[in-house]
PDB file of C-alpha atoms in Angstrom:
ATOM      1  CA  MET A  65      17.781  28.139 -11.361  1.00 92.00           C
ATOM      2  CA  LEU A  66      16.304  24.648 -11.415  1.00 97.00           C
ATOM      3  CA  SER A  67      14.478  23.048 -14.333  1.00 97.00           C
ATOM      4  CA  VAL A  68      12.218  20.012 -13.890  1.00 97.00           C
ATOM      5  CA  VAL A  69      11.328  17.714 -16.777  1.00 97.00           C
ATOM      6  CA  GLY A  70       8.552  15.132 -16.643  1.00 97.00           C
ATOM      7  CA  THR A  71       5.153  13.878 -17.695  1.00 96.00           C
ATOM      8  CA  VAL A  72       1.577  14.089 -16.455  1.00 95.00           C
ATOM      9  CA  PRO A  73      -0.654  10.968 -16.627  1.00 93.00           C
ATOM     10  CA  ASP A  74      -3.229  12.668 -18.839  1.00 93.00           C
ATOM     11  CA  GLU A  75      -3.258  11.978 -22.563  1.00 91.00           C
ATOM     12  CA  ASP A  76      -4.810  15.375 -23.315  1.00 91.00           C
ATOM     13  CA  PHE A  77      -2.359  17.430 -21.254  1.00 94.00           C
ATOM     14  CA  PRO A  78      -0.469  19.789 -23.611  1.00 95.00           C
ATOM     15  CA  LEU A  79       3.261  20.175 -24.037  1.00 97.00           C
ATOM     16  CA  ILE A  80       4.014  23.213 -21.904  1.00 96.00           C
ATOM     17  CA  SER A  81       6.989  24.979 -20.347  1.00 96.00           C
ATOM     18  CA  GLY A  82       7.318  27.914 -17.987  1.00 96.00           C
ATOM     19  CA  GLU A  83       7.691  28.984 -14.375  1.00 96.00           C
ATOM     20  CA  VAL A  84       5.778  26.872 -11.878  1.00 97.00           C
ATOM     21  CA  HIS A  85       3.595  28.171  -9.047  1.00 97.00           C
ATOM     22  CA  LEU A  86       1.962  26.249  -6.188  1.00 96.00           C
ATOM     23  CA  GLU A  87      -1.659  27.143  -5.489  1.00 94.00           C
ATOM     24  CA  GLU A  88      -3.027  25.141  -2.556  1.00 88.00           C
ATOM     25  CA  ASN A  89      -2.909  21.525  -3.771  1.00 92.00           C
ATOM     26  CA  ARG A  90      -2.256  22.281  -7.443  1.00 96.00           C
ATOM     27  CA  ILE A  91       0.743  23.433  -9.428  1.00 96.00           C
ATOM     28  CA  ARG A  92       0.275  25.967 -12.207  1.00 96.00           C
ATOM     29  CA  VAL A  93       2.349  26.468 -15.350  1.00 96.00           C
ATOM     30  CA  ARG A  94       1.075  29.509 -17.230  1.00 93.00           C
ATOM     31  CA  GLU A  95      -2.693  28.997 -17.360  1.00 92.00           C
ATOM     32  CA  THR A  96      -2.625  25.232 -16.891  1.00 94.00           C
ATOM     33  CA  THR A  97      -3.014  23.599 -13.475  1.00 93.00           C
ATOM     34  CA  ILE A  98      -2.314  20.068 -12.272  1.00 93.00           C
ATOM     35  CA  ALA A  99      -3.391  18.355  -9.071  1.00 93.00           C
ATOM     36  CA  VAL A 100      -0.516  17.344  -6.821  1.00 93.00           C
ATOM     37  CA  ASN A 101      -0.572  13.618  -6.203  1.00 86.00           C
ATOM     38  CA  ARG A 102       2.406  11.467  -7.055  1.00 85.00           C
ATOM     39  CA  GLY A 103       4.970  11.660  -9.859  1.00 92.00           C
ATOM     40  CA  THR A 104       6.311  14.842 -11.404  1.00 95.00           C
ATOM     41  CA  SER A 105       3.673  17.070  -9.801  1.00 96.00           C
ATOM     42  CA  ALA A 106       4.717  15.886  -6.309  1.00 95.00           C
ATOM     43  CA  LEU A 107       8.373  16.443  -7.169  1.00 97.00           C
ATOM     44  CA  ILE A 108       7.656  19.997  -8.335  1.00 97.00           C
ATOM     45  CA  ALA A 109       5.511  20.819  -5.300  1.00 97.00           C
ATOM     46  CA  ALA A 110       8.339  19.639  -3.033  1.00 97.00           C
ATOM     47  CA  VAL A 111      10.801  21.835  -4.949  1.00 98.00           C
ATOM     48  CA  LEU A 112       8.543  24.844  -4.479  1.00 98.00           C
ATOM     49  CA  LYS A 113       8.086  24.289  -0.728  1.00 98.00           C
ATOM     50  CA  ALA A 114      11.814  23.760  -0.234  1.00 98.00           C
ATOM     51  CA  GLY A 115      12.540  26.794  -2.387  1.00 97.00           C
ATOM     52  CA  GLU A 116      10.442  28.973  -0.070  1.00 96.00           C
ATOM     53  CA  VAL A 117      12.914  28.283   2.745  1.00 97.00           C
ATOM     54  CA  LEU A 118      16.021  28.483   0.572  1.00 97.00           C
ATOM     55  CA  GLY A 119      14.948  31.667  -1.232  1.00 97.00           C
ATOM     56  CA  LEU A 120      15.220  30.059  -4.663  1.00 97.00           C
ATOM     57  CA  PRO A 121      13.666  31.536  -7.800  1.00 96.00           C
ATOM     58  CA  LEU A 122      10.646  29.707  -9.177  1.00 97.00           C
ATOM     59  CA  PRO A 123      11.678  26.586 -11.086  1.00 97.00           C
ATOM     60  CA  LEU A 124      11.076  26.129 -14.775  1.00 96.00           C
ATOM     61  CA  ALA A 125       9.042  23.065 -15.797  1.00 97.00           C
ATOM     62  CA  TYR A 126       8.892  21.162 -19.074  1.00 97.00           C
ATOM     63  CA  LEU A 127       5.784  18.968 -19.034  1.00 97.00           C
ATOM     64  CA  VAL A 128       3.632  16.900 -21.348  1.00 97.00           C
ATOM     65  CA  GLY A 129       0.816  14.388 -21.043  1.00 96.00           C
ATOM     66  CA  ASP A 130       1.698  10.703 -21.433  1.00 96.00           C
ATOM     67  CA  ILE A 131      -0.252   7.657 -20.252  1.00 93.00           C
ATOM     68  CA  GLY A 132       2.596   5.252 -20.959  1.00 90.00           C
ATOM     69  CA  LEU A 133       2.342   4.984 -24.736  1.00 90.00           C
ATOM     70  CA  GLY A 134       5.297   7.291 -25.317  1.00 93.00           C
ATOM     71  CA  HIS A 135       3.688   9.720 -27.768  1.00 94.00           C
ATOM     72  CA  GLY A 136       3.858  12.667 -25.380  1.00 96.00           C
ATOM     73  CA  SER A 137       7.339  11.742 -24.188  1.00 97.00           C
ATOM     74  CA  ARG A 138       8.715  11.813 -27.723  1.00 96.00           C
ATOM     75  CA  ARG A 139       7.198  15.248 -28.287  1.00 97.00           C
ATOM     76  CA  LEU A 140       8.844  16.474 -25.092  1.00 97.00           C
ATOM     77  CA  TYR A 141      12.217  14.934 -26.004  1.00 97.00           C
ATOM     78  CA  ASP A 142      12.059  16.765 -29.327  1.00 97.00           C
ATOM     79  CA  HIS A 143      11.193  20.027 -27.574  1.00 97.00           C
ATOM     80  CA  LEU A 144      14.036  19.597 -25.088  1.00 96.00           C
ATOM     81  CA  VAL A 145      16.662  19.177 -27.786  1.00 95.00           C
ATOM     82  CA  SER A 146      15.875  22.687 -29.043  1.00 92.00           C
ATOM     83  CA  HIS A 147      14.985  24.472 -25.802  1.00 91.00           C
ATOM     84  CA  VAL A 148      16.387  22.943 -22.615  1.00 86.00           C
ATOM     85  CA  GLY A 149      19.804  24.529 -23.023  1.00 80.00           C
ATOM     86  CA  ARG A 150      18.353  28.041 -23.218  1.00 82.00           C
ATOM     87  CA  SER A 151      17.110  28.243 -19.641  1.00 79.00           C
ATOM     88  CA  GLN A 152      20.589  28.669 -18.087  1.00 83.00           C
ATOM     89  CA  ALA A 153      19.509  26.285 -15.349  1.00 93.00           C
ATOM     90  CA  ARG A 154      22.167  25.356 -12.813  1.00 94.00           C
ATOM     91  CA  VAL A 155      20.438  22.037 -12.128  1.00 97.00           C
ATOM     92  CA  ILE A 156      18.046  19.956 -14.253  1.00 98.00           C
ATOM     93  CA  ALA A 157      15.959  17.235 -12.606  1.00 98.00           C
ATOM     94  CA  PHE A 158      14.588  14.677 -15.053  1.00 97.00           C
ATOM     95  CA  HIS A 159      11.669  12.579 -13.878  1.00 95.00           C
ATOM     96  CA  TYR A 160       9.451  10.152 -15.758  1.00 93.00           C
ATOM     97  CA  LEU A 161       9.615  10.119 -19.529  1.00 94.00           C
ATOM     98  CA  GLN A 162       9.093   6.958 -21.545  1.00 94.00           C
ATOM     99  CA  PRO A 163      12.650   5.562 -21.839  1.00 94.00           C
ATOM    100  CA  ASP A 164      14.062   6.148 -25.324  1.00 94.00           C
ATOM    101  CA  VAL A 165      17.806   5.783 -25.796  1.00 95.00           C
ATOM    102  CA  ASP A 166      18.076   7.710 -29.070  1.00 97.00           C
ATOM    103  CA  TRP A 167      16.083  10.692 -27.803  1.00 96.00           C
ATOM    104  CA  HIS A 168      17.893  10.615 -24.461  1.00 96.00           C
ATOM    105  CA  ASN A 169      21.230  10.847 -26.240  1.00 97.00           C
ATOM    106  CA  LYS A 170      20.032  13.750 -28.389  1.00 97.00           C
ATOM    107  CA  VAL A 171      19.015  15.665 -25.250  1.00 97.00           C
ATOM    108  CA  LEU A 172      22.341  14.888 -23.576  1.00 96.00           C
ATOM    109  CA  ILE A 173      24.316  16.052 -26.619  1.00 95.00           C
ATOM    110  CA  ALA A 174      22.355  19.321 -26.617  1.00 94.00           C
ATOM    111  CA  LEU A 175      23.137  19.848 -22.935  1.00 94.00           C
ATOM    112  CA  GLN A 176      26.829  19.120 -23.408  1.00 90.00           C
ATOM    113  CA  LYS A 177      27.000  22.178 -25.676  1.00 89.00           C
ATOM    114  CA  VAL A 178      25.801  24.439 -22.852  1.00 90.00           C
ATOM    115  CA  CYS A 179      28.415  26.396 -20.924  1.00 87.00           C
ATOM    116  CA  PRO A 180      28.558  26.066 -18.001  1.00 89.00           C
ATOM    117  CA  GLN A 181      27.014  22.622 -18.097  1.00 92.00           C
ATOM    118  CA  PRO A 182      24.181  22.076 -15.619  1.00 95.00           C
ATOM    119  CA  LEU A 183      24.239  19.360 -12.979  1.00 97.00           C
ATOM    120  CA  LEU A 184      21.907  16.561 -14.029  1.00 98.00           C
ATOM    121  CA  ILE A 185      19.637  14.598 -11.694  1.00 98.00           C
ATOM    122  CA  ALA A 186      17.603  11.636 -12.943  1.00 97.00           C
ATOM    123  CA  ASP A 187      14.813   9.591 -11.426  1.00 94.00           C
ATOM    124  CA  ALA A 188      12.353   7.062 -12.852  1.00 88.00           C
ATOM    125  CA  GLY A 189      12.146   6.708 -16.643  1.00 90.00           C
ATOM    126  CA  PHE A 190      14.895   9.162 -17.469  1.00 93.00           C
ATOM    127  CA  MET A 191      17.270   7.275 -15.181  1.00 95.00           C
ATOM    128  CA  TYR A 192      16.367   4.092 -17.065  1.00 94.00           C
ATOM    129  CA  ALA A 193      17.203   5.764 -20.376  1.00 95.00           C
ATOM    130  CA  ALA A 194      20.503   7.078 -19.003  1.00 96.00           C
ATOM    131  CA  LYS A 195      21.546   3.597 -17.882  1.00 96.00           C
ATOM    132  CA  MET A 196      20.332   1.919 -21.084  1.00 94.00           C
ATOM    133  CA  SER A 197      22.341   4.391 -23.183  1.00 95.00           C
ATOM    134  CA  GLY A 198      25.563   3.855 -21.234  1.00 95.00           C
ATOM    135  CA  GLN A 199      25.604   7.528 -20.204  1.00 96.00           C
ATOM    136  CA  SER A 200      25.040   7.219 -16.445  1.00 97.00           C
ATOM    137  CA  GLN A 201      28.356   8.853 -15.635  1.00 97.00           C
ATOM    138  CA  ALA A 202      27.173  12.127 -17.200  1.00 97.00           C
ATOM    139  CA  TYR A 203      24.804  12.548 -14.227  1.00 98.00           C
ATOM    140  CA  GLU A 204      25.447  14.061 -10.817  1.00 98.00           C
ATOM    141  CA  LEU A 205      22.754  12.095  -8.993  1.00 98.00           C
ATOM    142  CA  PHE A 206      20.408   9.164  -9.481  1.00 98.00           C
ATOM    143  CA  THR A 207      17.567   8.613  -7.017  1.00 97.00           C
ATOM    144  CA  PRO A 208      16.533   4.944  -7.401  1.00 95.00           C
ATOM    145  CA  ASP A 209      14.510   2.789  -5.070  1.00 92.00           C
ATOM    146  CA  ALA A 210      15.837  -0.667  -4.157  1.00 88.00           C
ATOM    147  CA  GLY A 211      14.308  -2.342  -7.215  1.00 88.00           C
ATOM    148  CA  GLU A 212      15.716   0.305  -9.560  1.00 92.00           C
ATOM    149  CA  LEU A 213      19.115  -0.086  -7.903  1.00 93.00           C
ATOM    150  CA  ALA A 214      19.029  -3.767  -8.824  1.00 92.00           C
ATOM    151  CA  PHE A 215      18.372  -2.699 -12.426  1.00 93.00           C
ATOM    152  CA  LEU A 216      21.393  -0.387 -12.331  1.00 95.00           C
ATOM    153  CA  ALA A 217      23.452  -3.280 -10.941  1.00 94.00           C
ATOM    154  CA  ASP A 218      22.412  -5.584 -13.819  1.00 93.00           C
ATOM    155  CA  GLU A 219      24.738  -4.722 -16.681  1.00 92.00           C
ATOM    156  CA  VAL A 220      22.588  -6.413 -19.345  1.00 89.00           C
ATOM    157  CA  ALA A 221      18.989  -5.650 -18.295  1.00 88.00           C
ATOM    158  CA  PRO A 222      17.364  -3.238 -20.795  1.00 81.00           C
ATOM    159  CA  HIS A 223      14.568  -2.269 -18.355  1.00 77.00           C
ATOM    160  CA  PRO A 224      13.771  -2.846 -14.654  1.00 79.00           C
ATOM    161  CA  PHE A 225      11.180  -5.461 -15.704  1.00 78.00           C
ATOM    162  CA  TYR A 226      14.026  -7.584 -17.076  1.00 76.00           C
ATOM    163  CA  THR A 227      16.409  -7.415 -14.141  1.00 83.00           C
ATOM    164  CA  ARG A 228      17.816 -10.913 -13.761  1.00 81.00           C
ATOM    165  CA  GLY A 229      16.500 -12.946 -10.863  1.00 72.00           C
ATOM    166  CA  PHE A 230      19.847 -13.607  -9.249  1.00 65.00           C
ATOM    167  CA  ILE A 231      20.302  -9.868  -8.689  1.00 69.00           C
ATOM    168  CA  LEU A 232      17.851  -9.590  -5.823  1.00 63.00           C
ATOM    169  CA  HIS A 233      16.756  -6.157  -4.590  1.00 59.00           C
ATOM    170  CA  ASP A 234      17.041  -7.179  -0.958  1.00 61.00           C
ATOM    171  CA  GLU A 235      17.969  -4.124   1.101  1.00 60.00           C
ATOM    172  CA  ASN A 236      20.468  -6.300   2.979  1.00 66.00           C
ATOM    173  CA  ARG A 237      22.398  -6.572  -0.283  1.00 83.00           C
ATOM    174  CA  MET A 238      22.532  -2.805  -0.807  1.00 89.00           C
ATOM    175  CA  PRO A 239      26.365  -2.530  -0.601  1.00 92.00           C
ATOM    176  CA  ASP A 240      26.802  -5.307  -3.179  1.00 93.00           C
ATOM    177  CA  LEU A 241      24.312  -3.771  -5.586  1.00 94.00           C
ATOM    178  CA  ILE A 242      25.901  -0.333  -5.280  1.00 95.00           C
ATOM    179  CA  LYS A 243      29.353  -1.772  -5.883  1.00 95.00           C
ATOM    180  CA  ARG A 244      28.132  -3.689  -8.923  1.00 95.00           C
ATOM    181  CA  ALA A 245      26.382  -0.613 -10.394  1.00 96.00           C
ATOM    182  CA  TYR A 246      29.600   1.386 -10.188  1.00 97.00           C
ATOM    183  CA  GLU A 247      31.773  -1.446 -11.482  1.00 96.00           C
ATOM    184  CA  HIS A 248      29.672  -1.559 -14.654  1.00 96.00           C
ATOM    185  CA  LYS A 249      29.534   2.257 -14.912  1.00 97.00           C
ATOM    186  CA  ASN A 250      25.755   2.289 -14.543  1.00 97.00           C
ATOM    187  CA  ALA A 251      25.538   4.807 -11.702  1.00 98.00           C
ATOM    188  CA  ALA A 252      25.725   8.581 -11.466  1.00 98.00           C
ATOM    189  CA  ARG A 253      28.401  10.342  -9.428  1.00 98.00           C
ATOM    190  CA  TYR A 254      26.147   9.880  -6.388  1.00 98.00           C
ATOM    191  CA  LEU A 255      23.235   7.598  -5.586  1.00 98.00           C
ATOM    192  CA  LEU A 256      20.397   8.407  -3.203  1.00 98.00           C
ATOM    193  CA  VAL A 257      18.680   5.056  -2.759  1.00 96.00           C
ATOM    194  CA  LYS A 258      15.159   5.414  -1.380  1.00 93.00           C
ATOM    195  CA  GLY A 259      13.645   2.816   0.943  1.00 88.00           C
ATOM    196  CA  ARG A 260      12.918   1.890   4.527  1.00 88.00           C
ATOM    197  CA  GLU A 261      16.505   2.958   5.029  1.00 92.00           C
ATOM    198  CA  ASP A 262      17.681   5.716   2.699  1.00 94.00           C
ATOM    199  CA  CYS A 263      21.238   5.194   1.519  1.00 96.00           C
ATOM    200  CA  ILE A 264      23.652   7.767   0.074  1.00 98.00           C
ATOM    201  CA  ALA A 265      26.574   6.346  -1.881  1.00 97.00           C
ATOM    202  CA  SER A 266      29.247   6.936  -4.484  1.00 97.00           C
ATOM    203  CA  LYS A 267      31.906   4.737  -6.082  1.00 96.00           C
ATOM    204  CA  GLU A 268      33.790   5.021  -2.782  1.00 96.00           C
ATOM    205  CA  GLY A 269      30.949   3.160  -1.058  1.00 95.00           C
ATOM    206  CA  ILE A 270      28.112   4.062   1.288  1.00 96.00           C
ATOM    207  CA  HIS A 271      28.554   7.473   2.920  1.00 97.00           C
ATOM    208  CA  ALA A 272      25.432   7.577   5.092  1.00 96.00           C
ATOM    209  CA  THR A 273      22.195   5.786   5.871  1.00 95.00           C
ATOM    210  CA  ILE A 274      19.089   7.516   7.200  1.00 95.00           C
ATOM    211  CA  ASP A 275      16.378   5.417   8.824  1.00 93.00           C
ATOM    212  CA  SER A 276      14.539   7.720  11.213  1.00 88.00           C
ATOM    213  CA  PRO A 277      12.028   8.932  11.921  1.00 89.00           C
ATOM    214  CA  MET A 278      10.179   5.918  10.578  1.00 83.00           C
ATOM    215  CA  GLU A 279       6.469   6.154   9.752  1.00 81.00           C
ATOM    216  CA  GLU A 280       5.028   2.813   8.659  1.00 75.00           C
ATOM    217  CA  ALA A 281       2.098   4.446   6.839  1.00 69.00           C
ATOM    218  CA  LEU A 282       4.515   6.140   4.444  1.00 73.00           C
ATOM    219  CA  GLU A 283       5.670   2.811   3.026  1.00 70.00           C
ATOM    220  CA  ALA A 284       2.394   2.370   1.145  1.00 62.00           C
ATOM    221  CA  MET A 285       1.976   6.021   0.143  1.00 70.00           C
ATOM    222  CA  GLY A 286       2.768   6.976  -3.433  1.00 72.00           C
ATOM    223  CA  GLY A 287       4.858  10.079  -4.028  1.00 83.00           C
ATOM    224  CA  THR A 288       7.228  10.095  -1.064  1.00 88.00           C
ATOM    225  CA  GLY A 289      10.154   9.156  -3.280  1.00 92.00           C
ATOM    226  CA  ASP A 290       9.201  11.986  -5.615  1.00 95.00           C
ATOM    227  CA  THR A 291       9.236  14.494  -2.762  1.00 96.00           C
ATOM    228  CA  LEU A 292      12.690  13.297  -1.741  1.00 96.00           C
ATOM    229  CA  THR A 293      13.986  13.899  -5.267  1.00 97.00           C
ATOM    230  CA  GLY A 294      12.401  17.355  -5.237  1.00 97.00           C
ATOM    231  CA  ILE A 295      13.981  18.312  -1.921  1.00 98.00           C
ATOM    232  CA  VAL A 296      17.482  17.184  -2.887  1.00 98.00           C
ATOM    233  CA  SER A 297      17.155  18.986  -6.241  1.00 98.00           C
ATOM    234  CA  ALA A 298      16.325  22.244  -4.440  1.00 98.00           C
ATOM    235  CA  LEU A 299      19.211  21.861  -1.987  1.00 98.00           C
ATOM    236  CA  ILE A 300      21.719  21.251  -4.791  1.00 98.00           C
ATOM    237  CA  THR A 301      20.338  24.247  -6.688  1.00 98.00           C
ATOM    238  CA  SER A 302      20.990  26.384  -3.604  1.00 97.00           C
ATOM    239  CA  GLY A 303      24.701  25.634  -4.008  1.00 97.00           C
ATOM    240  CA  MET A 304      25.010  22.847  -1.450  1.00 97.00           C
ATOM    241  CA  ASP A 305      27.440  20.004  -2.101  1.00 97.00           C
ATOM    242  CA  THR A 306      25.576  17.016  -3.525  1.00 98.00           C
ATOM    243  CA  LEU A 307      26.639  14.556  -0.852  1.00 97.00           C
ATOM    244  CA  GLU A 308      25.512  16.811   1.994  1.00 97.00           C
ATOM    245  CA  ALA A 309      22.334  17.734   0.108  1.00 98.00           C
ATOM    246  CA  ALA A 310      21.399  14.056  -0.258  1.00 98.00           C
ATOM    247  CA  VAL A 311      21.912  13.350   3.443  1.00 97.00           C
ATOM    248  CA  LEU A 312      19.918  16.403   4.535  1.00 98.00           C
ATOM    249  CA  ALA A 313      17.154  15.742   1.997  1.00 98.00           C
ATOM    250  CA  ALA A 314      16.623  12.248   3.379  1.00 97.00           C
ATOM    251  CA  ARG A 315      16.313  13.671   6.887  1.00 97.00           C
ATOM    252  CA  ILE A 316      13.981  16.466   5.797  1.00 97.00           C
ATOM    253  CA  ASN A 317      11.703  14.148   3.844  1.00 95.00           C
ATOM    254  CA  ARG A 318      11.365  11.738   6.764  1.00 95.00           C
ATOM    255  CA  LEU A 319      10.784  14.531   9.251  1.00 96.00           C
ATOM    256  CA  ALA A 320       8.092  16.085   7.043  1.00 95.00           C
ATOM    257  CA  GLY A 321       6.407  12.689   6.914  1.00 92.00           C
ATOM    258  CA  HIS A 322       6.608  12.417  10.696  1.00 93.00           C
ATOM    259  CA  TYR A 323       5.000  15.840  11.181  1.00 94.00           C
ATOM    260  CA  ALA A 324       2.190  14.911   8.785  1.00 90.00           C
ATOM    261  CA  LYS A 325       1.158  12.053  11.114  1.00 89.00           C
ATOM    262  CA  PRO A 326       0.212   9.941   8.085  1.00 81.00           C
ATOM    263  CA  LYS A 327      -2.535   7.359   7.921  1.00 82.00           C
ATOM    264  CA  PRO A 328      -3.092   4.735   5.205  1.00 77.00           C
ATOM    265  CA  ALA A 329      -5.459   7.111   3.379  1.00 78.00           C
ATOM    266  CA  SER A 330      -3.135  10.129   3.580  1.00 83.00           C
ATOM    267  CA  GLN A 331      -2.101  11.913   0.385  1.00 88.00           C
ATOM    268  CA  VAL A 332       1.375  13.156  -0.469  1.00 91.00           C
ATOM    269  CA  MET A 333       0.344  16.840  -0.340  1.00 93.00           C
ATOM    270  CA  GLU A 334      -0.145  16.382   3.422  1.00 92.00           C
ATOM    271  CA  ILE A 335       3.583  15.689   3.672  1.00 93.00           C
ATOM    272  CA  ILE A 336       4.616  18.438   1.264  1.00 96.00           C
ATOM    273  CA  THR A 337       2.987  21.114   3.419  1.00 96.00           C
ATOM    274  CA  HIS A 338       5.349  20.145   6.264  1.00 96.00           C
ATOM    275  CA  ILE A 339       8.545  20.410   4.190  1.00 97.00           C
ATOM    276  CA  PRO A 340       9.315  24.038   5.236  1.00 97.00           C
ATOM    277  CA  ARG A 341       9.042  23.190   8.954  1.00 97.00           C
ATOM    278  CA  ALA A 342      11.184  20.079   8.555  1.00 97.00           C
ATOM    279  CA  MET A 343      13.729  21.904   6.423  1.00 97.00           C
ATOM    280  CA  GLU A 344      14.110  24.787   8.852  1.00 96.00           C
ATOM    281  CA  GLU A 345      14.673  22.344  11.716  1.00 96.00           C
ATOM    282  CA  VAL A 346      17.258  20.237   9.871  1.00 96.00           C
ATOM    283  CA  LEU A 347      19.140  23.236   8.478  1.00 95.00           C
ATOM    284  CA  GLU A 348      19.191  24.898  11.905  1.00 92.00           C
ATOM    285  CA  LYS A 349      20.835  21.809  13.410  1.00 87.00           C
ATOM    286  CA  ARG A 350      23.331  21.800  10.541  1.00 84.00           C
ATOM    287  CA  THR A 351      24.226  25.440  11.295  1.00 74.00           C
ATOM    288  CA  GLU A 352      24.614  24.703  15.003  1.00 68.00           C
ATOM    289  CA  LYS A 353      27.016  21.843  14.281  1.00 68.00           C
ATOM    290  CA  THR A 354      29.027  24.018  11.898  1.00 54.00           C
ATOM    291  CA  CYS A 355      29.310  26.790  14.479  1.00 52.00           C
ATOM    292  CA  THR A 356      30.402  24.323  17.146  1.00 46.00           C
ATOM    293  CA  LYS A 357      33.112  22.898  14.919  1.00 50.00           C
ATOM    294  CA  THR A 358      34.469  26.337  14.042  1.00 41.00           C
ATOM    295  CA  GLN A 359      34.446  27.896  17.512  1.00 43.00           C
ATOM    296  CA  PRO A 360      37.892  29.296  18.449  1.00 45.00           C
ATOM    297  CA  MET A 361      39.662  27.616  21.352  1.00 41.00           C
ATOM    298  CA  LYS A 362      39.579  29.550  24.614  1.00 43.00           C
ATOM    299  CA  ASN A 363      42.827  30.605  26.232  1.00 39.00           C
ATOM    300  CA  GLN A 364      43.792  28.228  29.004  1.00 35.00           C
TER     301      GLN A 364
END
């Protein structure tokens, strides 16, 4: 099972947890629905579409409203300390919560008491809190963009806003930034760096880069990084090795964007609807390659 933790940009949205359903362009948790745009709702919708292909059970969501002031996030942190370990989730994907080192550490301590311990994925605000607390190595996967990678590479910056100027987030410097993040123990076991060229790395270096298909309109569209995090979370939940899951997720996300034929005014749900088609195509090619590699040699 997969659990997803995050916030909704609505101050009046209640703290809620439960199985998530996708109904057209909205996700539903119990009797509450949320429009799918960017952020946690896009991540969850991508998980659900990927889960249709993989045959996964419905994910469990922990959500609360927060418009950036942190009040909702602190309520959700408090709730997680008492409840997140009870779900028996194999994977937990943390998305945006207002970064709070003390609360982050309380949640992590609660999870470390769970047996077996779930694999932890962090994006956005929760990734910031993990780095700020010095606990990045407790995570299986971080999914930063190039600017967030620069923050991970800066051993003293308390927040991405304060990343020092000499640590430039130029994609040409990606190998240096990755190396620096690992040297200072500010990276998870794996990194899936999102950008014009998606990059999958570990402390051993860069394992793969994915840069096609390329759709220029996607660069300005909010939510495509969230869908990538959702897809890789679903693949890992299915039992796939994290490194392979990250590579395939990058391909699936780009292919779904290609099939959506995006325009500047396109919305992320237009891409999400194409995730099953893209996933089936990518996984079929993976199976074909595996079969080819394992074919017995013919007698000469």
